[in-house]
Tab-separated table of C-alpha atoms in Angstrom:
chain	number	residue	atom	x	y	z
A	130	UNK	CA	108.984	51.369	60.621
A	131	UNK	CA	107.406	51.688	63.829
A	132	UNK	CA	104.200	53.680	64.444
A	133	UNK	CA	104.351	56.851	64.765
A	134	UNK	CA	102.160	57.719	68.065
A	135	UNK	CA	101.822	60.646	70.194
A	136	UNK	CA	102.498	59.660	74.026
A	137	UNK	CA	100.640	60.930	77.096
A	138	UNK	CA	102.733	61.978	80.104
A	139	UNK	CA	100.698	61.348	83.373
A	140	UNK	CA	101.101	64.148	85.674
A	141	UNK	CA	101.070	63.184	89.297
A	142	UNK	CA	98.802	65.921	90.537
A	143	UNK	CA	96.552	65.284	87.411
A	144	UNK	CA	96.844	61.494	86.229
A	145	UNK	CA	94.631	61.645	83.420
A	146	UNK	CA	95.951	64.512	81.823
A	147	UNK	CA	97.999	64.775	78.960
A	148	UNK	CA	101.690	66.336	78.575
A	149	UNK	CA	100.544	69.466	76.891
A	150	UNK	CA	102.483	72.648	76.783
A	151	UNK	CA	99.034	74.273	78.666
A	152	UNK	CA	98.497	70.918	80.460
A	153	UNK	CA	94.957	71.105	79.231
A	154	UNK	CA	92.672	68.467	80.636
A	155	UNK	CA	90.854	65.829	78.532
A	156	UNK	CA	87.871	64.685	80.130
A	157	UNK	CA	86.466	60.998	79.285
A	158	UNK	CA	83.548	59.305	80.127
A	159	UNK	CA	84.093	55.868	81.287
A	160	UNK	CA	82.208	53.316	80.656
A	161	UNK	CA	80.909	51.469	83.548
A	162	UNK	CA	83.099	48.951	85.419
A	163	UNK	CA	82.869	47.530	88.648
A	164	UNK	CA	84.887	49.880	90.201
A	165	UNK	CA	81.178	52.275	89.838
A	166	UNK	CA	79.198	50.207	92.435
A	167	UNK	CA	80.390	52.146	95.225
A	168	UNK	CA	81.631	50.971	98.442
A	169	UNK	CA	79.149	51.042	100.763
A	170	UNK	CA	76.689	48.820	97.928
A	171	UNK	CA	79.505	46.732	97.149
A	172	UNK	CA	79.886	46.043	100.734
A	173	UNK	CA	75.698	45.594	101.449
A	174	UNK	CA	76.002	42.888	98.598
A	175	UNK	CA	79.435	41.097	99.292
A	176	UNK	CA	76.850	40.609	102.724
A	177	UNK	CA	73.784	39.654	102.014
A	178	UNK	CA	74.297	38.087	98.674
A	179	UNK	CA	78.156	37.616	97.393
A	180	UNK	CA	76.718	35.766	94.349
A	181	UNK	CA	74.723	38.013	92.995
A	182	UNK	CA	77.584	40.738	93.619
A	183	UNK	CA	80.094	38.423	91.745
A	184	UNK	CA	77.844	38.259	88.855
A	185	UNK	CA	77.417	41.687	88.774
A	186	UNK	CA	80.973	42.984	88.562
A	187	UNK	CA	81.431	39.907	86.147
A	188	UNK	CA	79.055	41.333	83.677
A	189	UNK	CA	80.090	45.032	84.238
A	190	UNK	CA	83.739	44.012	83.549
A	191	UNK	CA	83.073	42.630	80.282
A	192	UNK	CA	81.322	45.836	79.073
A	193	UNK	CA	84.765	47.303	78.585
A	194	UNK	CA	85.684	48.564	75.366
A	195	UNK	CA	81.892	46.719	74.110
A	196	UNK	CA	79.590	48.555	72.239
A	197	UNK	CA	76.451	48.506	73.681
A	198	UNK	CA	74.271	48.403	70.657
A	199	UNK	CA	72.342	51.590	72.223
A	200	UNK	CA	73.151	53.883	69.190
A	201	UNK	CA	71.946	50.986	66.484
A	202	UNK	CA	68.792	50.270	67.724
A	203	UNK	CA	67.616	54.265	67.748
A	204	UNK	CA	65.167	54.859	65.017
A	205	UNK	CA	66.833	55.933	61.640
A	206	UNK	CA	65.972	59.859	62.650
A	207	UNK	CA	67.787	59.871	65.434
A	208	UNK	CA	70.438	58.521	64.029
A	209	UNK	CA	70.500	60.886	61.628
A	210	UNK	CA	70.202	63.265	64.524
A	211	UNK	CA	73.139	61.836	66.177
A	212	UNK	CA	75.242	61.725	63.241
A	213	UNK	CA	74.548	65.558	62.778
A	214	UNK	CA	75.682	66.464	66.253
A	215	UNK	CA	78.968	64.298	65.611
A	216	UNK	CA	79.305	66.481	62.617
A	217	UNK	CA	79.340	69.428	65.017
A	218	UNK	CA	81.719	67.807	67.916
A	219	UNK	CA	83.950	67.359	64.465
A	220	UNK	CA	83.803	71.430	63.880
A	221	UNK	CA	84.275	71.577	67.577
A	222	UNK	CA	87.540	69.674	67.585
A	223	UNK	CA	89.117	71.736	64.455
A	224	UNK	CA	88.386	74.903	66.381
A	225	UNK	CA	90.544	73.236	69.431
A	226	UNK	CA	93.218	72.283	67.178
A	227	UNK	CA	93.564	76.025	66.365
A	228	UNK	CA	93.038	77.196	70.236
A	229	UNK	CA	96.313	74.920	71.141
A	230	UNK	CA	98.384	76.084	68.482
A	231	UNK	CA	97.725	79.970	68.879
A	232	UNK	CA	98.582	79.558	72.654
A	233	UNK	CA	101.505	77.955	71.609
A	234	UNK	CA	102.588	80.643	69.439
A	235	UNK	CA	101.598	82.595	72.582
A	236	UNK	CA	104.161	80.717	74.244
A	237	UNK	CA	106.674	81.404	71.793
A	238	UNK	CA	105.832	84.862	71.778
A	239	UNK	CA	106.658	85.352	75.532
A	240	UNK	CA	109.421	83.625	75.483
A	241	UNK	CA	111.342	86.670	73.916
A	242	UNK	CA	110.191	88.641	76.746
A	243	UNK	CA	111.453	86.462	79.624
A	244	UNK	CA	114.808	86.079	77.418
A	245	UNK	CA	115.905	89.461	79.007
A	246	UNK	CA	115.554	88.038	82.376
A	247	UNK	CA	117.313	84.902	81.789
A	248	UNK	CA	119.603	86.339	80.151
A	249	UNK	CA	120.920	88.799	83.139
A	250	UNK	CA	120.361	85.573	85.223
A	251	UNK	CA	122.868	83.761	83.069
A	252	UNK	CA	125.579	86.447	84.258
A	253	UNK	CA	125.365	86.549	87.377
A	254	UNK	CA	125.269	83.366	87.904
A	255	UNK	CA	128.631	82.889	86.207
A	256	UNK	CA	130.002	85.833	87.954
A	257	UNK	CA	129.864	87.950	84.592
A	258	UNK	CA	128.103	90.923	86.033
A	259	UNK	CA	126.474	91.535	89.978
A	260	UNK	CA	123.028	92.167	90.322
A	261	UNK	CA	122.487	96.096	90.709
A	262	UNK	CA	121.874	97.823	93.931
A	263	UNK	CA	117.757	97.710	93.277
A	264	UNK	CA	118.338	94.170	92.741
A	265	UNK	CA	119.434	93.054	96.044
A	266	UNK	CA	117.101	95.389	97.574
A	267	UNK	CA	113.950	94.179	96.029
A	268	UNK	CA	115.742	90.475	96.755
A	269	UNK	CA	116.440	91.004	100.202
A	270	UNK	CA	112.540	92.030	100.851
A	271	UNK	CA	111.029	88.788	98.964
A	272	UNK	CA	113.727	86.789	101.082
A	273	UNK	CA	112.802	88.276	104.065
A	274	UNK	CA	109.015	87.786	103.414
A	275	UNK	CA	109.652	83.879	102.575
A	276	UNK	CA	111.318	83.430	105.798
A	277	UNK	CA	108.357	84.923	107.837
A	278	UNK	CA	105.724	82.964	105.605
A	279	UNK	CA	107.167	79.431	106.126
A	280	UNK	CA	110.932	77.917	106.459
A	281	UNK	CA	112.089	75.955	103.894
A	282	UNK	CA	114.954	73.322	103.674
A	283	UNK	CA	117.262	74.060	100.748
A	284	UNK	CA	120.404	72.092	101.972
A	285	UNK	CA	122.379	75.875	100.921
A	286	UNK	CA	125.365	75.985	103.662
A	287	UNK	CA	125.764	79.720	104.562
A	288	UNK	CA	129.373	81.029	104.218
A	289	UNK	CA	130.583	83.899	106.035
A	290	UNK	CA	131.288	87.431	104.088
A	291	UNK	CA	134.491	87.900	105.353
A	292	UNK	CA	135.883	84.178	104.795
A	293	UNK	CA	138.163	82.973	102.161
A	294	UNK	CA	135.956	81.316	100.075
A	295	UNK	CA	133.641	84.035	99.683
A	296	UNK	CA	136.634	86.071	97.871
A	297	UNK	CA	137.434	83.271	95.975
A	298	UNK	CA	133.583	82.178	94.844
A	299	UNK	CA	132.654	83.907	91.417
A	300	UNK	CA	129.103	84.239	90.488
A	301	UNK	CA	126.761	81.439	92.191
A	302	UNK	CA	129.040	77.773	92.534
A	303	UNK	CA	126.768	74.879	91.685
A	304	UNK	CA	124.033	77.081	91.178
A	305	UNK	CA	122.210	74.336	88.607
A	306	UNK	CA	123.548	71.447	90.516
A	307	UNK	CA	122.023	72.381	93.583
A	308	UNK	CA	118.350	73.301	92.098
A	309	UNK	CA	118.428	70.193	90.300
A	310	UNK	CA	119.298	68.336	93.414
A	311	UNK	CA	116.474	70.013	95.261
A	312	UNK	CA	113.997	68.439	92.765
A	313	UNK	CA	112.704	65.148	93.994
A	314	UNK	CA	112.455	63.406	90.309
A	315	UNK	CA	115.865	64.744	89.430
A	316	UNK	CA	117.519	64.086	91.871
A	317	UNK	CA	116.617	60.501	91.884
A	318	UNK	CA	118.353	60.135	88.612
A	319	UNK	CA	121.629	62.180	89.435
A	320	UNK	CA	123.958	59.745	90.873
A	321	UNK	CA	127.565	60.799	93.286
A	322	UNK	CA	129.513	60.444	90.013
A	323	UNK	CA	127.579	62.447	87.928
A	324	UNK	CA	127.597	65.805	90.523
A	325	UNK	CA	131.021	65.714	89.416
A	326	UNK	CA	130.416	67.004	85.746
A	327	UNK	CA	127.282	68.912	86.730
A	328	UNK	CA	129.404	70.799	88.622
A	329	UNK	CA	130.415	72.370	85.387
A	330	UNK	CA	126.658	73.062	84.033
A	331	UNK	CA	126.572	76.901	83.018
A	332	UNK	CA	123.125	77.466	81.999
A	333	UNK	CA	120.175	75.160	80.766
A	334	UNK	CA	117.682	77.287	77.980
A	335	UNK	CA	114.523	76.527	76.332
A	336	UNK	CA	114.227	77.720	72.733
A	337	UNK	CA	111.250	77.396	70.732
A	338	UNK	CA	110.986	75.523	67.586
A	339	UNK	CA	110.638	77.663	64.664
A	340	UNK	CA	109.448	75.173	61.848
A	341	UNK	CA	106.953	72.995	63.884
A	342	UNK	CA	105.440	73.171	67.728
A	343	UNK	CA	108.399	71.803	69.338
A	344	UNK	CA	111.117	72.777	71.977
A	345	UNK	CA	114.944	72.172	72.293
A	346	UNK	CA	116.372	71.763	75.512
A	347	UNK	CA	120.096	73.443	75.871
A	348	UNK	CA	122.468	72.275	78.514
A	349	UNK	CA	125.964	74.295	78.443
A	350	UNK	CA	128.828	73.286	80.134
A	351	UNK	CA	132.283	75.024	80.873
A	352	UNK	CA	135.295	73.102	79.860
A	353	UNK	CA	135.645	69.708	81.700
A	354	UNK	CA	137.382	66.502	82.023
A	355	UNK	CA	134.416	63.987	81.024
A	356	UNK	CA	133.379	64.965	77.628
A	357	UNK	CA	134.612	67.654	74.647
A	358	UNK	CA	130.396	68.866	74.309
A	359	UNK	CA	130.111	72.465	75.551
A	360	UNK	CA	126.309	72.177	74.666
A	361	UNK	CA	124.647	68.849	75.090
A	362	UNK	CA	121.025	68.996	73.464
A	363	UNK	CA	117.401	67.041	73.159
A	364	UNK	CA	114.747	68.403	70.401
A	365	UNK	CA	111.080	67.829	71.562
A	366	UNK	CA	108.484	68.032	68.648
A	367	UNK	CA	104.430	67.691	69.604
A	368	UNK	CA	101.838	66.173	67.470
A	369	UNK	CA	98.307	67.520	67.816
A	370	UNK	CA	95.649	65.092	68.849
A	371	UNK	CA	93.041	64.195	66.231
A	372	UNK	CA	90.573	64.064	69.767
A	373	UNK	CA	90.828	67.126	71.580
A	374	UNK	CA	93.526	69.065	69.213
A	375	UNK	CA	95.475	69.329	71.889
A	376	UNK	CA	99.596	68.994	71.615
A	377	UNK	CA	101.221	66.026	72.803
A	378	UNK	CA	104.831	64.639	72.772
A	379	UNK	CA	105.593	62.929	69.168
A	380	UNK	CA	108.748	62.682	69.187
A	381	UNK	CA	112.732	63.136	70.262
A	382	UNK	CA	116.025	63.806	69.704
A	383	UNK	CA	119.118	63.995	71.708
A	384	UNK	CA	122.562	64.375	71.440
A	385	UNK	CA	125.911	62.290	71.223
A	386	UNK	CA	127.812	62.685	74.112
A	387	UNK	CA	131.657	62.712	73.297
A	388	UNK	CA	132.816	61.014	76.370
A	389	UNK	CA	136.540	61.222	77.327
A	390	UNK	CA	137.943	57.613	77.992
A	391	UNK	CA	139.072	57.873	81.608
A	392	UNK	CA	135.461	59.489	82.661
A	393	UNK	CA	132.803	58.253	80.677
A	394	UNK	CA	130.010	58.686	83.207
A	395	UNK	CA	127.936	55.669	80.864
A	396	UNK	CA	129.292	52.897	82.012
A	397	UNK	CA	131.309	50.830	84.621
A	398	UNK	CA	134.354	48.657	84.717
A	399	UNK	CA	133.762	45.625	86.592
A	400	UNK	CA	137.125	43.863	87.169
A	401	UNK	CA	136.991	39.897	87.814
A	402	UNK	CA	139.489	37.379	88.493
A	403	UNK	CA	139.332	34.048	86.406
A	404	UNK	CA	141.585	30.984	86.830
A	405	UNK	CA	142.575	28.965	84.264
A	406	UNK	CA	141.725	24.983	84.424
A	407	UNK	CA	144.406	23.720	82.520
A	408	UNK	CA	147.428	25.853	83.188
A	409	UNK	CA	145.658	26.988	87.751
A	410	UNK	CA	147.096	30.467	86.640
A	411	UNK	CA	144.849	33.453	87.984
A	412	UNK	CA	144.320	36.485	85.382
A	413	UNK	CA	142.054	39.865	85.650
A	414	UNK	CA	139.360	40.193	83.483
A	415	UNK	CA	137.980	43.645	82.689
A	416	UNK	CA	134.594	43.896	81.554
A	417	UNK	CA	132.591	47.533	80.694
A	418	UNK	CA	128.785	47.357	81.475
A	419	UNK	CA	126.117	50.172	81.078
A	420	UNK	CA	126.005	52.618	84.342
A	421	UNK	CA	123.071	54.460	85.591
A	422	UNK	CA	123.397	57.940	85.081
A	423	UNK	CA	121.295	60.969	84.946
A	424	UNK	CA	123.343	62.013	81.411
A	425	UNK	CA	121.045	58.856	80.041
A	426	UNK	CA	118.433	62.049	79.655
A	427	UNK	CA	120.360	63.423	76.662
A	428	UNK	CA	120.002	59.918	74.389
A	429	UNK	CA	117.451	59.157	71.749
A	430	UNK	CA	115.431	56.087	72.473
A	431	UNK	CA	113.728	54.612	69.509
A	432	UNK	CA	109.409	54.083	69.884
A	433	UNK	CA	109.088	50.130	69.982
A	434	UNK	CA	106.514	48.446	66.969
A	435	UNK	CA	102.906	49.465	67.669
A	436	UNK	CA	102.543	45.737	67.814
A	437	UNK	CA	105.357	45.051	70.242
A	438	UNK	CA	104.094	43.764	73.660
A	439	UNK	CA	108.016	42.360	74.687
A	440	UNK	CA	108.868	43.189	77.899
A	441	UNK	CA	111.627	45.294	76.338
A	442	UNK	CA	109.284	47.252	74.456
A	443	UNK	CA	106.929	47.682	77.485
A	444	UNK	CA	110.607	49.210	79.445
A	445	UNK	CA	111.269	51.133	76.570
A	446	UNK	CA	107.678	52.719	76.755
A	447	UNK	CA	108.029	53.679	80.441
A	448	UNK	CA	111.634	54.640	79.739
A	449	UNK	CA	109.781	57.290	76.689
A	450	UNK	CA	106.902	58.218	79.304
A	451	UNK	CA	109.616	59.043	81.626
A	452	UNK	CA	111.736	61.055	79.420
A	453	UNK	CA	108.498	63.483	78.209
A	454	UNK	CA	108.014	63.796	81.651
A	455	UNK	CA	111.136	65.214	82.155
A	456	UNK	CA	110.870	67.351	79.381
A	457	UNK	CA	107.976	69.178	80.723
A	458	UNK	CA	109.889	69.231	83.943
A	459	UNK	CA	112.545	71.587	82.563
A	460	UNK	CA	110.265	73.516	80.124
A	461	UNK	CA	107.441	74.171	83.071
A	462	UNK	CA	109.351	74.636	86.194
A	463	UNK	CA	112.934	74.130	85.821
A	464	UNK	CA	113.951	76.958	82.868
A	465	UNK	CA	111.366	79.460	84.464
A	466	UNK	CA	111.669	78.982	88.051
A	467	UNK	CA	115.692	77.762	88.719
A	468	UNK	CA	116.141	80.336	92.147
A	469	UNK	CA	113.054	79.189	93.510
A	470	UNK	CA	114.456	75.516	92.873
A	471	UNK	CA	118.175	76.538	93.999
A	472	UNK	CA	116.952	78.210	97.139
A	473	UNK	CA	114.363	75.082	97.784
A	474	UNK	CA	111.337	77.906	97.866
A	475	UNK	CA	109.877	75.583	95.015
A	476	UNK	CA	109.450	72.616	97.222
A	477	UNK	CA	106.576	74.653	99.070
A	478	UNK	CA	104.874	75.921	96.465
A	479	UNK	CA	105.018	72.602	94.433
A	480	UNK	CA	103.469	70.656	97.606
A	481	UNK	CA	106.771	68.605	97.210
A	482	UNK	CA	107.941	69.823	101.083
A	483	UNK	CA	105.863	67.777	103.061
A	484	UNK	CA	106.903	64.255	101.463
């Protein structure tokens, strides 16, 4: 059985934070390392005296991860004293463990009140019901506003009213393969073939856990030709830190995708010709490898042996990092916040527009 750990997502804004449902900081304090003489001494030494500043990053190196001793050689009362104020830090930690899971529950609670709202989203975009006259209104203002505040590149090619395919369109076409496009990480992972069957993506919803602090990300499709799913799923369930009590990502569960033969999206048929050395006679060879494909998302990767320092293991670990990442992708930004994606308005706000 493999250990059982929870994994830290490192946010690229915040690198030494932890995937959190509040994204809650943890501060640490380092211990010191070479990389704490700063510059400008570093530089003065490397000058005047480059052997006295390679002994001193030597011996600041191998402080990491040593105990210094410090603590030990304090006089029995202030050890005491010490021992007392971990006590505290102890309390302080249980009382953090209760903080993150009553904003959770927070989170869970407000969830039923955007439900509304995503719900009326849902139809429209599949051209179940049009957005009231108040609706467009209010739109039309906060549209207009965005276009006097800054321009913003959403790769949306305007069709006129009057055209054919504006009597033909029903609701928003490619609404969730478009705001997935528009976001930089996804659309890294969505390759030309798989656009195909996102095409057919009707809604993606977050839904709360009701057993254990956890999420399920839904994905529903319309009927399509690569695989008999209408709802492809993954369950996300946290573990809370014995550290800071804060949530992190324990583990996860996806779903089986039922591909159909002629357009499984997972792998590749790589045809070869071999000739034979006895007989010179040429035949094809057809061989099925593993394909890149953004529908990799939805499968559940095992956590390698605590103990495990393979290379394999190591890819599997970034392969888990990535995944939670992604996760908090769609629970954060995604679910919430698909126009502003769809429209490319989330690009500005995100920072993401000027990469």
């Amino acid at each position: 059985m493999s250990e059982n750990k929870g994994v830290n997502i490192k946010n690229e804004k915040q690198a030494d934070t932890a995937p959190t449902p509040q994204n809650t900081p943890i501060f640490t304090a380092p211990l010191p390392t070479a990389a704490a003489v700063s510059s400008e001494t570093a530089d003065a030494l490397a000058t005047q005296n480059p052997a006295l500043l390679s002994m001193l990053q030597g011996r600041l190196g191998s402080l990491i991860g040593a105990p210094s001793g410090y603590i030990d050689s304090l006089p029995k009362a202030v050890r005491e004293r010490v021992d007392g104020l971990r006590c505290l830090q102890q309390q302080h930690t249980d009382i953090d463990k209760k903080l993150h899971l009553e904003i959770f529950e927070l989170e869970k609670k407000y969830s039923e009140l955007y439900a509304p709202l995503y719900a009326r989203r849902t139809e429209i975009v599949q051209g179940v019901a049009e957005p009231t006259d108040a609706e467009k209104a209010e739109g039309a203002k906060i549209a207009e506003a965005e276009k006097e505040d800054a321009e913003v590149e959403s790769g949306i090619t305007e069709v006129p009213e009057d055209g054919e395919d504006a009597e033909e369109a029903t609701g928003i076409p490619e609404f969730w393969l478009t705001a997935l496009r528009n976001h930089p990480q996804l659309a890294e992972l969505i390759t030309d073939r798989d656009e195909g069957a996102i095409k057919f993506l009707r809604d993606i919803r977050l839904v709360y856990l009701s057993d254990k602090p956890g999420f399920k990300l839904e994905f529903e499709f319309a009927e399509n030709p690569y695989f008999s799913n209408s709802v492809l799923s993954k369950t996300y369930v946290y573990e809370q830190s014995d550290v800071a009590g804060d949530l992190e990502f324990g583990s996860a569960q996806g779903t089986e995708i039922d591909w159909k033969p002629e357009n499984d999206l997972s792998v590749t048929v790589e045809t070869k010709k071999q000739r034979h050395k006895t007989s010179n006679r040429t035949r094809v060879v057809k061989k099925t490898v593993p394909a890149e494909t953004f529908f990799s998302f939805f499968a559940t990767v095992e956590e390698p042996e605590s103990d495990d320092d393979s290379e394999l293991a190591d890819e599997t670990r970034d392969r888990i990092e990535l995944d939670y990442e992604l996760a908090e992708e769609f629970k954060e930004k995604i679910v919430p916040c698909a126009i502003d994606w769809f429209t490319g308005k989330a690009l500005a706000y995100e920072g993401l527009d000027e990469e």
